[in-house]
């Protein structure tokens, strides 16, 4: 068994967004060269953020993947999948690694204890057979297996896309969109879940607009879970606070911070699949005293030269066998 040490991460994000509440970019008309704009007309750009309030059920409507401008997902020039908040809640998706199991043409490595000893930079994703880029948080690279308690959605871009600027990779990348403080209404939400192997989890979500210019949102999570293997466990405690301030008709300041602790114990697994190159006819009736000269041609090798003891009753022998110096493919 391998015990993963105490892990603490803190994040602060200060982003100044030049916004304008206008029509999406794809709906803006382009005037003919000789046409003149009416006097007093103001050209308004699309917001540079994803508006998750427009997501309906399991269907998302907008993305920033096409060029970092909020546009219709249907018009995004990339293979793109979104797991909305409703989908996350319906399937109890707790982190990015679990979310990857519900997208297409993408998979993640299994954390079997042999990886790095923290949650940072240990999640390797493969999309369309190519290693994807570093996971992103609001389109900023941040290689963490994100917990879903303070997220609005998971985004998965598969393959390269023609972004105008920002981060991209040949295999695409995963992105998470964090919850923002909303001005439309106050909300109070408590979510609890109980699962197999003594899995207990609770999360809270509180949104409060203070006035027309300032809103706050707080999220927290507590989890105590056991695994299907003996002595496996995962314990998580985290909280995040985000605020939004309107400083002008087209400008918002958003402040976001998070603190969390994660403790895990995972079994160290070295079992792997290998492709055998055995020629199908070379056999041996006694232990090998040396590696044969034609080992590569025959597709065989010599097992451990020191004691290699195996107990496998299913083999028909109810005892311990020593496979030292045996031939293996």
mmCIF file of N, CA, C and O in Angstrom, residues 132-196:
data_model
loop_
_atom_site.group_PDB
_atom_site.id
_atom_site.type_symbol
_atom_site.label_atom_id
_atom_site.label_comp_id
_atom_site.label_asym_id
_atom_site.label_seq_id
_atom_site.Cartn_x
_atom_site.Cartn_y
_atom_site.Cartn_z
ATOM 1 N N UNK A 132 -3.570 14.756 -24.566
ATOM 2 C CA UNK A 132 -4.190 16.075 -24.559
ATOM 3 C C UNK A 132 -3.358 17.059 -23.749
ATOM 4 O O UNK A 132 -2.414 16.683 -23.051
ATOM 5 N N UNK A 133 -3.718 18.328 -23.851
ATOM 6 C CA UNK A 133 -2.997 19.365 -23.136
ATOM 7 C C UNK A 133 -3.343 19.390 -21.657
ATOM 8 O O UNK A 133 -4.197 18.640 -21.175
ATOM 9 N N UNK A 134 -2.666 20.249 -20.928
ATOM 10 C CA UNK A 134 -2.902 20.391 -19.495
ATOM 11 C C UNK A 134 -4.347 20.812 -19.234
ATOM 12 O O UNK A 134 -4.862 21.702 -19.927
ATOM 13 N N UNK A 135 -5.032 20.177 -18.278
ATOM 14 C CA UNK A 135 -6.394 20.625 -17.954
ATOM 15 C C UNK A 135 -6.407 22.120 -17.629
ATOM 16 O O UNK A 135 -5.446 22.654 -17.070
ATOM 17 N N UNK A 136 -7.503 22.781 -17.977
ATOM 18 C CA UNK A 136 -7.596 24.229 -17.794
ATOM 19 C C UNK A 136 -8.760 24.592 -16.889
ATOM 20 O O UNK A 136 -9.756 23.877 -16.808
ATOM 21 N N UNK A 137 -8.590 25.714 -16.222
ATOM 22 C CA UNK A 137 -9.631 26.277 -15.365
ATOM 23 C C UNK A 137 -10.014 27.623 -15.937
ATOM 24 O O UNK A 137 -9.194 28.557 -15.958
ATOM 25 N N UNK A 138 -11.226 27.732 -16.451
ATOM 26 C CA UNK A 138 -11.650 28.952 -17.130
ATOM 27 C C UNK A 138 -10.661 29.341 -18.232
ATOM 28 O O UNK A 138 -10.353 30.508 -18.427
ATOM 29 N N UNK A 139 -10.160 28.324 -18.944
ATOM 30 C CA UNK A 139 -9.236 28.447 -20.062
ATOM 31 C C UNK A 139 -7.846 28.928 -19.650
ATOM 32 O O UNK A 139 -7.078 29.365 -20.495
ATOM 33 N N UNK A 140 -7.500 28.795 -18.365
ATOM 34 C CA UNK A 140 -6.141 29.025 -17.915
ATOM 35 C C UNK A 140 -5.563 27.681 -17.464
ATOM 36 O O UNK A 140 -6.180 26.988 -16.647
ATOM 37 N N UNK A 141 -4.383 27.258 -17.975
ATOM 38 C CA UNK A 141 -3.822 25.948 -17.619
ATOM 39 C C UNK A 141 -3.632 25.807 -16.114
ATOM 40 O O UNK A 141 -3.061 26.686 -15.464
ATOM 41 N N UNK A 142 -4.129 24.707 -15.562
ATOM 42 C CA UNK A 142 -3.999 24.455 -14.126
ATOM 43 C C UNK A 142 -4.209 22.961 -13.923
ATOM 44 O O UNK A 142 -5.324 22.492 -13.819
ATOM 45 N N UNK A 143 -3.100 22.199 -13.929
ATOM 46 C CA UNK A 143 -3.169 20.745 -13.970
ATOM 47 C C UNK A 143 -3.615 20.089 -12.690
ATOM 48 O O UNK A 143 -2.817 19.522 -11.957
ATOM 49 N N UNK A 144 -4.910 20.129 -12.415
ATOM 50 C CA UNK A 144 -5.461 19.540 -11.198
ATOM 51 C C UNK A 144 -6.658 18.672 -11.573
ATOM 52 O O UNK A 144 -7.375 18.980 -12.524
ATOM 53 N N UNK A 145 -6.860 17.597 -10.847
ATOM 54 C CA UNK A 145 -8.064 16.791 -11.007
ATOM 55 C C UNK A 145 -9.189 17.497 -10.264
ATOM 56 O O UNK A 145 -9.500 17.196 -9.122
ATOM 57 N N UNK A 146 -9.831 18.476 -10.918
ATOM 58 C CA UNK A 146 -10.763 19.400 -10.282
ATOM 59 C C UNK A 146 -11.947 18.674 -9.659
ATOM 60 O O UNK A 146 -12.560 17.811 -10.277
ATOM 61 N N UNK A 147 -12.293 19.058 -8.439
ATOM 62 C CA UNK A 147 -13.526 18.593 -7.829
ATOM 63 C C UNK A 147 -14.683 19.404 -8.397
ATOM 64 O O UNK A 147 -14.530 20.582 -8.717
ATOM 65 N N UNK A 148 -15.858 18.787 -8.491
ATOM 66 C CA UNK A 148 -16.982 19.434 -9.176
ATOM 67 C C UNK A 148 -17.844 20.304 -8.263
ATOM 68 O O UNK A 148 -18.803 20.917 -8.742
ATOM 69 N N UNK A 149 -17.526 20.417 -6.979
ATOM 70 C CA UNK A 149 -18.434 21.109 -6.058
ATOM 71 C C UNK A 149 -18.626 22.582 -6.398
ATOM 72 O O UNK A 149 -19.670 23.163 -6.109
ATOM 73 N N UNK A 150 -17.627 23.213 -7.010
ATOM 74 C CA UNK A 150 -17.750 24.644 -7.340
ATOM 75 C C UNK A 150 -17.652 24.892 -8.838
ATOM 76 O O UNK A 150 -17.218 25.953 -9.276
ATOM 77 N N UNK A 151 -18.094 23.912 -9.631
ATOM 78 C CA UNK A 151 -18.031 24.035 -11.078
ATOM 79 C C UNK A 151 -19.432 24.106 -11.680
ATOM 80 O O UNK A 151 -20.369 23.501 -11.174
ATOM 81 N N UNK A 152 -19.543 24.831 -12.789
ATOM 82 C CA UNK A 152 -20.795 24.884 -13.534
ATOM 83 C C UNK A 152 -20.824 23.851 -14.647
ATOM 84 O O UNK A 152 -21.886 23.374 -15.030
ATOM 85 N N UNK A 153 -19.637 23.502 -15.178
ATOM 86 C CA UNK A 153 -19.611 22.510 -16.242
ATOM 87 C C UNK A 153 -18.199 22.052 -16.550
ATOM 88 O O UNK A 153 -17.217 22.716 -16.194
ATOM 89 N N UNK A 154 -18.100 20.903 -17.246
ATOM 90 C CA UNK A 154 -16.855 20.384 -17.785
ATOM 91 C C UNK A 154 -16.913 20.514 -19.306
ATOM 92 O O UNK A 154 -17.900 20.140 -19.930
ATOM 93 N N UNK A 155 -15.848 21.044 -19.904
ATOM 94 C CA UNK A 155 -15.749 21.161 -21.359
ATOM 95 C C UNK A 155 -14.626 20.266 -21.862
ATOM 96 O O UNK A 155 -13.548 20.202 -21.251
ATOM 97 N N UNK A 156 -14.850 19.588 -22.983
ATOM 98 C CA UNK A 156 -13.832 18.726 -23.577
ATOM 99 C C UNK A 156 -13.692 19.063 -25.054
ATOM 100 O O UNK A 156 -14.625 18.898 -25.833
ATOM 101 N N UNK A 157 -12.513 19.566 -25.402
ATOM 102 C CA UNK A 157 -12.196 19.840 -26.798
ATOM 103 C C UNK A 157 -11.322 18.701 -27.316
ATOM 104 O O UNK A 157 -10.263 18.419 -26.762
ATOM 105 N N UNK A 158 -11.784 18.027 -28.376
ATOM 106 C CA UNK A 158 -11.075 16.858 -28.896
ATOM 107 C C UNK A 158 -10.369 17.233 -30.195
ATOM 108 O O UNK A 158 -10.989 17.685 -31.157
ATOM 109 N N UNK A 159 -9.070 17.017 -30.206
ATOM 110 C CA UNK A 159 -8.288 17.355 -31.383
ATOM 111 C C UNK A 159 -7.937 18.824 -31.408
ATOM 112 O O UNK A 159 -8.423 19.624 -30.605
ATOM 113 N N UNK A 160 -7.066 19.233 -32.339
ATOM 114 C CA UNK A 160 -6.675 20.650 -32.424
ATOM 115 C C UNK A 160 -7.849 21.506 -32.862
ATOM 116 O O UNK A 160 -8.728 21.059 -33.603
ATOM 117 N N UNK A 161 -7.897 22.734 -32.383
ATOM 118 C CA UNK A 161 -8.920 23.672 -32.849
ATOM 119 C C UNK A 161 -8.268 25.000 -33.207
ATOM 120 O O UNK A 161 -7.194 25.343 -32.727
ATOM 121 N N UNK A 162 -8.933 25.736 -34.066
ATOM 122 C CA UNK A 162 -8.369 26.983 -34.592
ATOM 123 C C UNK A 162 -8.663 28.142 -33.657
ATOM 124 O O UNK A 162 -9.414 29.059 -33.988
ATOM 125 N N UNK A 163 -8.082 28.114 -32.463
ATOM 126 C CA UNK A 163 -8.275 29.228 -31.541
ATOM 127 C C UNK A 163 -7.459 30.426 -32.022
ATOM 128 O O UNK A 163 -6.405 30.284 -32.625
ATOM 129 N N UNK A 164 -7.968 31.595 -31.776
ATOM 130 C CA UNK A 164 -7.264 32.799 -32.191
ATOM 131 C C UNK A 164 -6.097 33.102 -31.268
ATOM 132 O O UNK A 164 -5.085 33.650 -31.689
ATOM 133 N N UNK A 165 -6.252 32.756 -29.998
ATOM 134 C CA UNK A 165 -5.166 32.932 -29.048
ATOM 135 C C UNK A 165 -5.464 32.052 -27.854
ATOM 136 O O UNK A 165 -6.546 31.499 -27.728
ATOM 137 N N UNK A 166 -4.479 31.896 -26.966
ATOM 138 C CA UNK A 166 -4.697 31.071 -25.787
ATOM 139 C C UNK A 166 -3.952 29.761 -25.889
ATOM 140 O O UNK A 166 -2.968 29.623 -26.611
ATOM 141 N N UNK A 167 -4.433 28.749 -25.188
ATOM 142 C CA UNK A 167 -3.748 27.474 -25.102
ATOM 143 C C UNK A 167 -4.466 26.418 -25.923
ATOM 144 O O UNK A 167 -5.685 26.295 -25.872
ATOM 145 N N UNK A 168 -3.710 25.656 -26.661
ATOM 146 C CA UNK A 168 -4.259 24.575 -27.454
ATOM 147 C C UNK A 168 -3.257 23.436 -27.503
ATOM 148 O O UNK A 168 -2.085 23.597 -27.196
ATOM 149 N N UNK A 169 -3.716 22.254 -27.890
ATOM 150 C CA UNK A 169 -2.849 21.095 -28.000
ATOM 151 C C UNK A 169 -3.373 20.202 -29.108
ATOM 152 O O UNK A 169 -4.554 20.253 -29.471
ATOM 153 N N UNK A 170 -2.494 19.359 -29.650
ATOM 154 C CA UNK A 170 -2.872 18.503 -30.758
ATOM 155 C C UNK A 170 -4.014 17.566 -30.369
ATOM 156 O O UNK A 170 -4.899 17.283 -31.173
ATOM 157 N N UNK A 171 -3.993 17.092 -29.118
ATOM 158 C CA UNK A 171 -5.043 16.188 -28.676
ATOM 159 C C UNK A 171 -6.222 16.882 -28.040
ATOM 160 O O UNK A 171 -7.123 16.229 -27.524
ATOM 161 N N UNK A 172 -6.235 18.213 -28.058
ATOM 162 C CA UNK A 172 -7.307 18.946 -27.391
ATOM 163 C C UNK A 172 -7.000 19.131 -25.920
ATOM 164 O O UNK A 172 -5.864 18.943 -25.472
ATOM 165 N N UNK A 173 -8.011 19.461 -25.148
ATOM 166 C CA UNK A 173 -7.804 19.677 -23.723
ATOM 167 C C UNK A 173 -9.149 19.685 -23.002
ATOM 168 O O UNK A 173 -10.199 19.851 -23.614
ATOM 169 N N UNK A 174 -9.064 19.496 -21.694
ATOM 170 C CA UNK A 174 -10.249 19.576 -20.840
ATOM 171 C C UNK A 174 -10.250 20.935 -20.147
ATOM 172 O O UNK A 174 -9.195 21.457 -19.775
ATOM 173 N N UNK A 175 -11.425 21.488 -19.983
ATOM 174 C CA UNK A 175 -11.563 22.781 -19.316
ATOM 175 C C UNK A 175 -12.738 22.718 -18.351
ATOM 176 O O UNK A 175 -13.744 22.052 -18.622
ATOM 177 N N UNK A 176 -12.602 23.395 -17.216
ATOM 178 C CA UNK A 176 -13.715 23.491 -16.276
ATOM 179 C C UNK A 176 -14.120 24.956 -16.151
ATOM 180 O O UNK A 176 -13.284 25.850 -16.220
ATOM 181 N N UNK A 177 -15.417 25.175 -16.004
ATOM 182 C CA UNK A 177 -15.958 26.527 -15.826
ATOM 183 C C UNK A 177 -16.469 26.632 -14.397
ATOM 184 O O UNK A 177 -17.364 25.888 -13.996
ATOM 185 N N UNK A 178 -15.878 27.517 -13.624
ATOM 186 C CA UNK A 178 -16.243 27.643 -12.218
ATOM 187 C C UNK A 178 -17.533 28.440 -12.051
ATOM 188 O O UNK A 178 -17.922 29.223 -12.914
ATOM 189 N N UNK A 179 -18.181 28.243 -10.918
ATOM 190 C CA UNK A 179 -19.406 28.977 -10.609
ATOM 191 C C UNK A 179 -19.070 30.445 -10.357
ATOM 192 O O UNK A 179 -18.033 30.763 -9.772
ATOM 193 N N UNK A 180 -19.948 31.311 -10.780
ATOM 194 C CA UNK A 180 -19.752 32.744 -10.590
ATOM 195 C C UNK A 180 -20.862 33.307 -9.713
ATOM 196 O O UNK A 180 -21.956 32.746 -9.620
ATOM 197 N N UNK A 181 -20.571 34.425 -9.085
ATOM 198 C CA UNK A 181 -21.584 35.117 -8.298
ATOM 199 C C UNK A 181 -22.604 35.726 -9.244
ATOM 200 O O UNK A 181 -22.255 36.446 -10.178
ATOM 201 N N UNK A 182 -23.870 35.437 -9.002
ATOM 202 C CA UNK A 182 -24.934 35.877 -9.902
ATOM 203 C C UNK A 182 -25.765 36.991 -9.268
ATOM 204 O O UNK A 182 -25.981 37.018 -8.053
ATOM 205 N N UNK A 183 -26.261 37.901 -10.134
ATOM 206 C CA UNK A 183 -27.032 39.046 -9.666
ATOM 207 C C UNK A 183 -28.536 38.803 -9.736
ATOM 208 O O UNK A 183 -29.314 39.595 -9.196
ATOM 209 N N UNK A 184 -28.967 37.728 -10.424
ATOM 210 C CA UNK A 184 -30.404 37.587 -10.679
ATOM 211 C C UNK A 184 -31.202 37.179 -9.452
ATOM 212 O O UNK A 184 -32.313 37.646 -9.245
ATOM 213 N N UNK A 185 -30.641 36.292 -8.586
ATOM 214 C CA UNK A 185 -31.425 35.830 -7.436
ATOM 215 C C UNK A 185 -30.506 35.200 -6.402
ATOM 216 O O UNK A 185 -29.471 34.630 -6.739
ATOM 217 N N UNK A 186 -30.886 35.251 -5.115
ATOM 218 C CA UNK A 186 -30.137 34.524 -4.085
ATOM 219 C C UNK A 186 -30.525 33.047 -4.115
ATOM 220 O O UNK A 186 -31.670 32.699 -4.409
ATOM 221 N N UNK A 187 -29.571 32.178 -3.828
ATOM 222 C CA UNK A 187 -29.844 30.737 -3.789
ATOM 223 C C UNK A 187 -29.170 30.114 -2.581
ATOM 224 O O UNK A 187 -28.131 30.590 -2.104
ATOM 225 N N UNK A 188 -29.785 29.059 -2.077
ATOM 226 C CA UNK A 188 -29.235 28.262 -0.977
ATOM 227 C C UNK A 188 -29.422 26.798 -1.350
ATOM 228 O O UNK A 188 -30.535 26.352 -1.590
ATOM 229 N N UNK A 189 -28.336 26.043 -1.410
ATOM 230 C CA UNK A 189 -28.440 24.656 -1.838
ATOM 231 C C UNK A 189 -27.532 23.765 -1.003
ATOM 232 O O UNK A 189 -26.354 24.076 -0.791
ATOM 233 N N UNK A 190 -28.081 22.659 -0.521
ATOM 234 C CA UNK A 190 -27.323 21.650 0.214
ATOM 235 C C UNK A 190 -27.514 20.318 -0.489
ATOM 236 O O UNK A 190 -28.646 19.882 -0.710
ATOM 237 N N UNK A 191 -26.413 19.675 -0.849
ATOM 238 C CA UNK A 191 -26.458 18.388 -1.544
ATOM 239 C C UNK A 191 -25.702 17.350 -0.737
ATOM 240 O O UNK A 191 -24.560 17.593 -0.314
ATOM 241 N N UNK A 192 -26.322 16.212 -0.509
ATOM 242 C CA UNK A 192 -25.675 15.110 0.206
ATOM 243 C C UNK A 192 -25.805 13.840 -0.612
ATOM 244 O O UNK A 192 -26.759 13.671 -1.384
ATOM 245 N N UNK A 193 -24.852 12.946 -0.453
ATOM 246 C CA UNK A 193 -24.913 11.665 -1.156
ATOM 247 C C UNK A 193 -24.248 10.591 -0.309
ATOM 248 O O UNK A 193 -23.316 10.858 0.452
ATOM 249 N N UNK A 194 -24.766 9.378 -0.453
ATOM 250 C CA UNK A 194 -24.226 8.203 0.226
ATOM 251 C C UNK A 194 -24.041 7.118 -0.823
ATOM 252 O O UNK A 194 -24.949 6.869 -1.631
ATOM 253 N N UNK A 195 -22.860 6.502 -0.836
ATOM 254 C CA UNK A 195 -22.582 5.500 -1.853
ATOM 255 C C UNK A 195 -21.956 4.248 -1.284
ATOM 256 O O UNK A 195 -21.771 4.113 -0.065
ATOM 257 N N UNK A 196 -21.637 3.346 -2.183
ATOM 258 C CA UNK A 196 -21.029 2.080 -1.796
ATOM 259 C C UNK A 196 -19.678 2.299 -1.129
ATOM 260 O O UNK A 196 -19.034 3.327 -1.320
#
